[in-house]
CSV table of C-alpha atoms in Angstrom, one decimal:
chain,number,residue,atom,x,y,z
G,71,UNK,CA,156.1,79.1,24.5
G,72,UNK,CA,155.6,81.0,27.5
G,73,UNK,CA,153.8,79.7,31.0
G,74,UNK,CA,150.4,81.5,29.8
G,75,UNK,CA,150.6,80.1,26.4
G,76,UNK,CA,151.0,76.4,27.9
G,77,UNK,CA,148.2,77.4,30.0
G,78,UNK,CA,145.8,79.4,28.1
G,79,UNK,CA,147.0,79.2,24.3
G,80,UNK,CA,145.3,76.2,23.2
G,81,UNK,CA,148.3,75.5,20.9
G,82,UNK,CA,148.4,79.1,20.1
G,83,UNK,CA,150.3,82.5,21.5
G,84,UNK,CA,147.9,82.9,24.8
G,85,UNK,CA,147.0,86.4,23.1
G,86,UNK,CA,146.4,85.0,20.0
G,87,UNK,CA,143.8,82.4,21.3
G,88,UNK,CA,140.3,83.5,20.2
G,89,UNK,CA,138.6,81.9,23.2
G,90,UNK,CA,140.7,84.4,25.5
G,91,UNK,CA,138.5,87.6,23.9
G,92,UNK,CA,135.1,85.4,24.2
G,93,UNK,CA,132.6,85.9,26.8
G,94,UNK,CA,132.9,82.6,28.3
G,95,UNK,CA,136.3,83.9,29.4
G,96,UNK,CA,135.6,87.3,30.2
G,97,UNK,CA,132.5,87.3,31.9
G,98,UNK,CA,133.2,84.1,33.8
G,99,UNK,CA,132.6,84.1,37.6
G,100,UNK,CA,136.0,83.4,38.4
G,101,UNK,CA,137.8,86.1,35.9
G,102,UNK,CA,134.6,88.5,37.1
G,103,UNK,CA,136.0,88.3,40.7
G,104,UNK,CA,139.7,88.6,39.8
G,105,UNK,CA,138.6,92.0,37.9
G,106,UNK,CA,137.1,93.3,40.8
G,107,UNK,CA,140.0,93.0,43.1
G,108,UNK,CA,142.4,94.8,40.6
G,109,UNK,CA,142.8,98.3,40.7
G,110,UNK,CA,141.7,98.6,37.0
G,111,UNK,CA,138.7,96.7,38.0
G,112,UNK,CA,138.2,99.5,40.3
G,113,UNK,CA,138.6,102.0,37.8
G,114,UNK,CA,136.6,100.4,35.4
G,115,UNK,CA,133.8,101.1,37.9
G,116,UNK,CA,133.4,96.9,38.9
G,117,UNK,CA,133.3,98.2,42.5
G,118,UNK,CA,132.1,101.3,44.0
G,119,UNK,CA,132.0,104.4,42.2
G,120,UNK,CA,134.9,106.1,40.3
G,121,UNK,CA,135.1,109.0,42.4
G,122,UNK,CA,135.1,107.1,45.4
G,123,UNK,CA,137.8,104.7,44.4
G,124,UNK,CA,140.2,107.6,43.0
G,125,UNK,CA,140.0,110.1,45.9
G,126,UNK,CA,142.7,108.0,48.1
G,127,UNK,CA,144.7,107.4,45.2
G,128,UNK,CA,144.6,110.7,43.3
G,129,UNK,CA,147.4,114.0,44.2
G,130,UNK,CA,146.8,115.7,40.8
G,131,UNK,CA,144.4,113.8,38.3
G,132,UNK,CA,143.1,109.8,38.2
G,133,UNK,CA,145.9,109.0,36.0
G,134,UNK,CA,148.3,110.4,38.1
G,135,UNK,CA,146.8,108.6,40.8
G,136,UNK,CA,146.7,105.3,39.4
G,137,UNK,CA,150.5,105.6,38.2
G,138,UNK,CA,151.2,106.2,41.7
G,139,UNK,CA,149.4,103.2,42.7
G,140,UNK,CA,151.1,101.2,40.3
G,141,UNK,CA,154.8,102.3,40.9
G,142,UNK,CA,154.0,101.9,44.8
G,143,UNK,CA,154.2,98.2,43.9
G,144,UNK,CA,157.3,98.2,42.9
G,145,UNK,CA,159.5,99.1,46.4
G,146,UNK,CA,163.3,99.5,46.9
G,147,UNK,CA,165.5,96.8,46.1
G,148,UNK,CA,166.7,96.3,49.6
G,149,UNK,CA,163.3,96.4,50.9
G,150,UNK,CA,161.7,93.3,52.7
G,151,UNK,CA,158.5,93.5,50.8
G,152,UNK,CA,160.7,93.9,47.6
G,153,UNK,CA,162.0,90.3,48.1
G,154,UNK,CA,158.6,89.0,48.7
G,155,UNK,CA,156.9,90.8,45.8
G,156,UNK,CA,159.7,89.0,43.5
G,157,UNK,CA,159.2,85.8,45.2
G,158,UNK,CA,155.3,85.4,44.7
G,159,UNK,CA,155.3,87.7,41.5
G,160,UNK,CA,154.2,85.4,39.3
G,161,UNK,CA,150.8,84.6,41.0
G,162,UNK,CA,150.4,87.9,42.2
G,163,UNK,CA,150.7,89.2,38.4
G,164,UNK,CA,148.3,86.8,37.2
G,165,UNK,CA,145.8,87.7,39.4
G,166,UNK,CA,146.1,91.3,38.6
G,167,UNK,CA,147.8,92.8,35.9
G,168,UNK,CA,150.7,92.2,34.1
G,169,UNK,CA,152.3,92.0,30.2
G,170,UNK,CA,154.1,90.5,27.5
G,171,UNK,CA,156.3,92.3,24.8
G,172,UNK,CA,154.6,91.8,21.1
G,173,UNK,CA,156.0,92.7,17.7
G,174,UNK,CA,153.7,95.1,15.4
G,175,UNK,CA,152.3,92.0,13.4
G,176,UNK,CA,151.0,90.1,16.8
G,177,UNK,CA,149.5,94.0,18.0
G,178,UNK,CA,147.7,94.0,14.9
G,179,UNK,CA,146.3,90.6,15.1
G,180,UNK,CA,144.8,91.3,18.5
G,181,UNK,CA,143.2,94.0,17.2
G,182,UNK,CA,141.4,91.9,14.5
G,183,UNK,CA,140.6,89.5,17.5
G,184,UNK,CA,139.1,92.2,19.5
G,185,UNK,CA,135.2,92.9,19.2
G,186,UNK,CA,134.2,96.3,18.6
G,187,UNK,CA,136.1,99.3,19.1
G,188,UNK,CA,139.0,100.5,20.8
G,189,UNK,CA,139.0,103.0,23.7
G,190,UNK,CA,142.5,105.3,23.7
G,191,UNK,CA,143.7,107.7,26.6
G,192,UNK,CA,147.0,109.5,27.1
G,193,UNK,CA,149.7,107.2,28.4
G,194,UNK,CA,149.3,107.3,32.0
G,195,UNK,CA,152.9,106.4,32.5
G,196,UNK,CA,154.3,109.0,30.3
G,197,UNK,CA,151.9,111.3,32.6
G,198,UNK,CA,153.1,110.1,35.6
G,199,UNK,CA,156.9,110.3,35.0
G,200,UNK,CA,157.4,112.9,32.5
G,201,UNK,CA,154.3,115.1,32.2
G,202,UNK,CA,153.9,114.4,28.7
G,203,UNK,CA,150.8,113.3,27.0
G,204,UNK,CA,150.6,111.1,24.0
G,205,UNK,CA,147.4,109.1,23.0
G,206,UNK,CA,149.0,105.8,22.6
G,207,UNK,CA,147.2,103.6,25.8
G,208,UNK,CA,144.6,101.4,23.8
G,209,UNK,CA,142.2,99.4,25.9
G,210,UNK,CA,140.2,96.5,24.6
G,211,UNK,CA,137.2,95.1,25.2
G,212,UNK,CA,135.5,94.9,28.4
G,213,UNK,CA,137.5,97.9,29.7
G,214,UNK,CA,137.3,99.8,26.3
G,215,UNK,CA,133.4,100.5,27.1
G,216,UNK,CA,133.2,100.7,30.8
G,217,UNK,CA,136.2,103.5,30.7
G,218,UNK,CA,134.4,105.5,28.4
G,219,UNK,CA,131.2,105.0,30.4
G,220,UNK,CA,133.1,105.8,33.5
G,221,UNK,CA,135.9,108.7,32.4
G,222,UNK,CA,134.8,109.2,28.9
G,223,UNK,CA,132.8,112.3,29.8
G,224,UNK,CA,134.7,114.3,32.0
G,225,UNK,CA,138.4,113.4,31.0
G,226,UNK,CA,139.6,114.6,28.0
G,227,UNK,CA,141.2,113.6,25.6
G,228,UNK,CA,140.1,110.1,24.6
G,229,UNK,CA,138.4,108.7,21.9
G,230,UNK,CA,136.7,105.2,20.8
G,231,UNK,CA,138.7,104.1,17.4
G,232,UNK,CA,137.8,101.6,14.8
G,233,UNK,CA,140.4,98.7,14.4
G,234,UNK,CA,141.7,99.9,11.2
G,235,UNK,CA,142.3,103.4,12.9
G,236,UNK,CA,143.9,101.4,15.8
G,237,UNK,CA,146.2,99.2,13.3
G,238,UNK,CA,147.2,102.8,11.9
G,239,UNK,CA,148.1,104.5,15.1
G,240,UNK,CA,150.2,101.0,15.9
G,241,UNK,CA,151.8,101.4,12.7
G,242,UNK,CA,152.9,104.8,13.8
G,243,UNK,CA,153.9,104.0,17.2
G,244,UNK,CA,156.3,101.5,15.8
G,245,UNK,CA,158.0,103.8,13.5
G,246,UNK,CA,158.4,106.0,16.4
G,247,UNK,CA,160.4,103.5,18.5
G,248,UNK,CA,157.7,102.5,20.5
G,249,UNK,CA,157.5,99.0,22.3
G,250,UNK,CA,154.1,97.5,22.1
G,251,UNK,CA,152.8,95.1,24.8
G,252,UNK,CA,149.7,93.1,25.6
G,253,UNK,CA,148.7,93.1,29.2
G,254,UNK,CA,146.3,91.1,30.9
G,255,UNK,CA,143.7,92.0,33.5
G,256,UNK,CA,143.3,89.1,35.2
G,257,UNK,CA,145.5,86.4,33.3
G,258,UNK,CA,144.1,85.3,30.2
G,259,UNK,CA,142.1,88.2,29.5
G,260,UNK,CA,144.0,90.6,27.0
G,261,UNK,CA,142.9,94.2,28.0
G,262,UNK,CA,144.9,96.9,27.0
G,263,UNK,CA,147.8,97.1,24.2
G,264,UNK,CA,150.6,99.8,25.4
G,265,UNK,CA,152.8,101.5,23.4
G,266,UNK,CA,155.7,103.2,25.2
G,267,UNK,CA,159.1,103.7,26.2
G,268,UNK,CA,162.0,103.2,28.6
G,269,UNK,CA,162.2,105.4,31.4
G,270,UNK,CA,158.7,106.1,31.3
G,271,UNK,CA,156.8,103.0,31.1
G,272,UNK,CA,155.9,101.9,34.4
G,273,UNK,CA,155.5,97.9,33.6
G,274,UNK,CA,159.0,98.1,32.0
G,275,UNK,CA,161.0,99.6,34.8
G,276,UNK,CA,159.3,97.2,37.2
G,277,UNK,CA,161.1,94.5,34.8
G,278,UNK,CA,164.0,96.6,34.1
G,279,UNK,CA,164.6,98.0,38.1
G,280,UNK,CA,163.3,95.4,40.2
G,281,UNK,CA,163.4,92.0,37.9
G,282,UNK,CA,159.7,91.7,38.3
G,283,UNK,CA,159.5,89.1,35.4
G,284,UNK,CA,155.6,89.3,34.6
G,285,UNK,CA,155.7,93.1,34.8
G,286,UNK,CA,156.4,93.0,31.5
G,287,UNK,CA,157.8,89.5,30.2
G,288,UNK,CA,160.1,89.1,27.0
G,289,UNK,CA,158.3,88.2,23.6
G,290,UNK,CA,157.8,85.0,21.9
G,291,UNK,CA,160.4,85.8,19.6
G,292,UNK,CA,163.8,87.0,19.0
G,293,UNK,CA,165.9,89.1,16.5
G,294,UNK,CA,168.3,87.3,14.4
G,295,UNK,CA,171.0,89.3,11.8
G,296,UNK,CA,171.6,88.1,8.5
G,297,UNK,CA,175.3,88.8,8.3
G,298,UNK,CA,175.1,88.4,4.2
G,299,UNK,CA,172.8,91.5,4.6
G,300,UNK,CA,173.9,93.4,7.4
G,301,UNK,CA,176.9,96.4,6.4
G,302,UNK,CA,176.6,98.2,9.7
G,303,UNK,CA,175.1,101.5,7.9
G,304,UNK,CA,179.0,102.1,7.4
G,305,UNK,CA,180.0,102.2,11.4
G,306,UNK,CA,176.5,103.7,12.1
G,307,UNK,CA,174.2,101.1,12.5
G,308,UNK,CA,170.7,102.6,12.2
G,309,UNK,CA,168.9,99.6,14.2
G,310,UNK,CA,171.2,100.2,17.2
G,311,UNK,CA,169.7,103.1,18.7
G,312,UNK,CA,166.2,101.3,18.1
G,313,UNK,CA,167.0,99.0,21.1
G,314,UNK,CA,165.9,99.9,24.5
G,315,UNK,CA,167.4,96.7,25.8
G,316,UNK,CA,171.0,96.8,24.8
G,317,UNK,CA,170.8,93.8,22.8
G,318,UNK,CA,172.4,95.0,19.6
G,319,UNK,CA,176.2,95.1,19.1
G,320,UNK,CA,178.3,96.6,16.5
G,321,UNK,CA,181.5,95.1,15.8
G,322,UNK,CA,184.1,97.3,14.1
G,323,UNK,CA,186.3,94.4,13.2
G,324,UNK,CA,183.4,92.8,11.2
G,325,UNK,CA,181.5,96.3,10.3
G,326,UNK,CA,178.3,94.5,11.4
G,327,UNK,CA,175.8,94.0,13.8
G,328,UNK,CA,174.8,91.1,15.9
G,329,UNK,CA,172.2,90.2,18.3
G,330,UNK,CA,172.6,89.0,22.3
G,331,UNK,CA,169.5,87.0,22.4
G,332,UNK,CA,169.8,86.9,26.1
G,333,UNK,CA,169.2,90.3,26.2
G,334,UNK,CA,166.6,90.4,23.1
G,335,UNK,CA,163.1,91.1,24.5
G,336,UNK,CA,161.5,90.5,20.8
G,337,UNK,CA,159.9,93.8,20.1
G,338,UNK,CA,161.2,93.9,16.7
G,339,UNK,CA,161.8,97.7,16.4
G,340,UNK,CA,165.3,97.2,15.0
G,341,UNK,CA,163.9,95.4,11.9
G,342,UNK,CA,161.8,99.2,11.1
G,343,UNK,CA,165.2,101.0,11.1
G,344,UNK,CA,167.0,98.4,9.0
G,345,UNK,CA,167.6,99.5,5.5
G,346,UNK,CA,168.8,96.4,4.5
G,347,UNK,CA,166.1,94.0,5.7
G,348,UNK,CA,168.8,92.4,7.6
G,349,UNK,CA,167.0,91.5,10.9
G,350,UNK,CA,164.1,89.3,11.4
G,351,UNK,CA,162.2,87.6,14.3
G,352,UNK,CA,162.4,83.8,14.8
G,353,UNK,CA,160.3,81.9,17.4
G,354,UNK,CA,162.2,81.8,21.0
G,355,UNK,CA,161.3,78.5,21.7
G,356,UNK,CA,163.6,77.5,18.5
G,357,UNK,CA,166.6,78.3,20.3
G,358,UNK,CA,167.0,75.9,22.8
G,359,UNK,CA,168.7,78.1,25.4
G,360,UNK,CA,166.0,80.6,25.5
G,361,UNK,CA,163.3,78.6,25.8
G,362,UNK,CA,162.6,79.4,29.5
G,363,UNK,CA,164.0,82.9,29.3
G,364,UNK,CA,161.3,85.6,29.8
């Protein structure tokens, strides 16, 4: 298990521990202070008004302003600040916002653990990088209520959805090839379910471009392929285009697909595309060389 599971999981994955969805954690004094110091905390109206907070960051709209703010956290690789961020990234991310890849079934369990409805808004990352609008940022308690209160009346589109509606949306995103991620704000409060993709996802870009590990950590699982079931889809494997991390390799000699588990993020999207149910997920901790690879 990852360090967050060890520290906050009570024997479970940190994001599946009911305690982390409780008032004790969400409204505890130390958590409250940390939330106030984050950008998301400011946007939720925990310090100042939404208008005061966003005036300096906003260029076009509040979500573009937020995208710009987060993107600025990942400076050029050769920059002195970038090296400092990488060296301190774990503690920095724990205090503000970071995320971890989760497969569909864990994303659905997260929805079940959340109390109340889920607030859905267009993806901030897609708007910032591509000018595209897709309703797939899903905020949990307490962010759901605060966001609805602060932006719900004047920033459209947005909507509150039930747990079942949220899970239906997750299944659709999964079919479309969107990676699911659970983000803390701060650790260990599960705050937002992200359903995004490269090259739009700001967190994923932080991970892949700048190696800020806690911007988007690998999941608690890795994929494996059953060679008895895999037929390589006749030379054009259906699973391979679904992997954004280049972890799936097709062998013309064997006519089968294999997983480079060092590159696998455990999102499970490859499973959805396999017509032979040849791909499954196993816990990362079951493979000794992967235990500390996040």
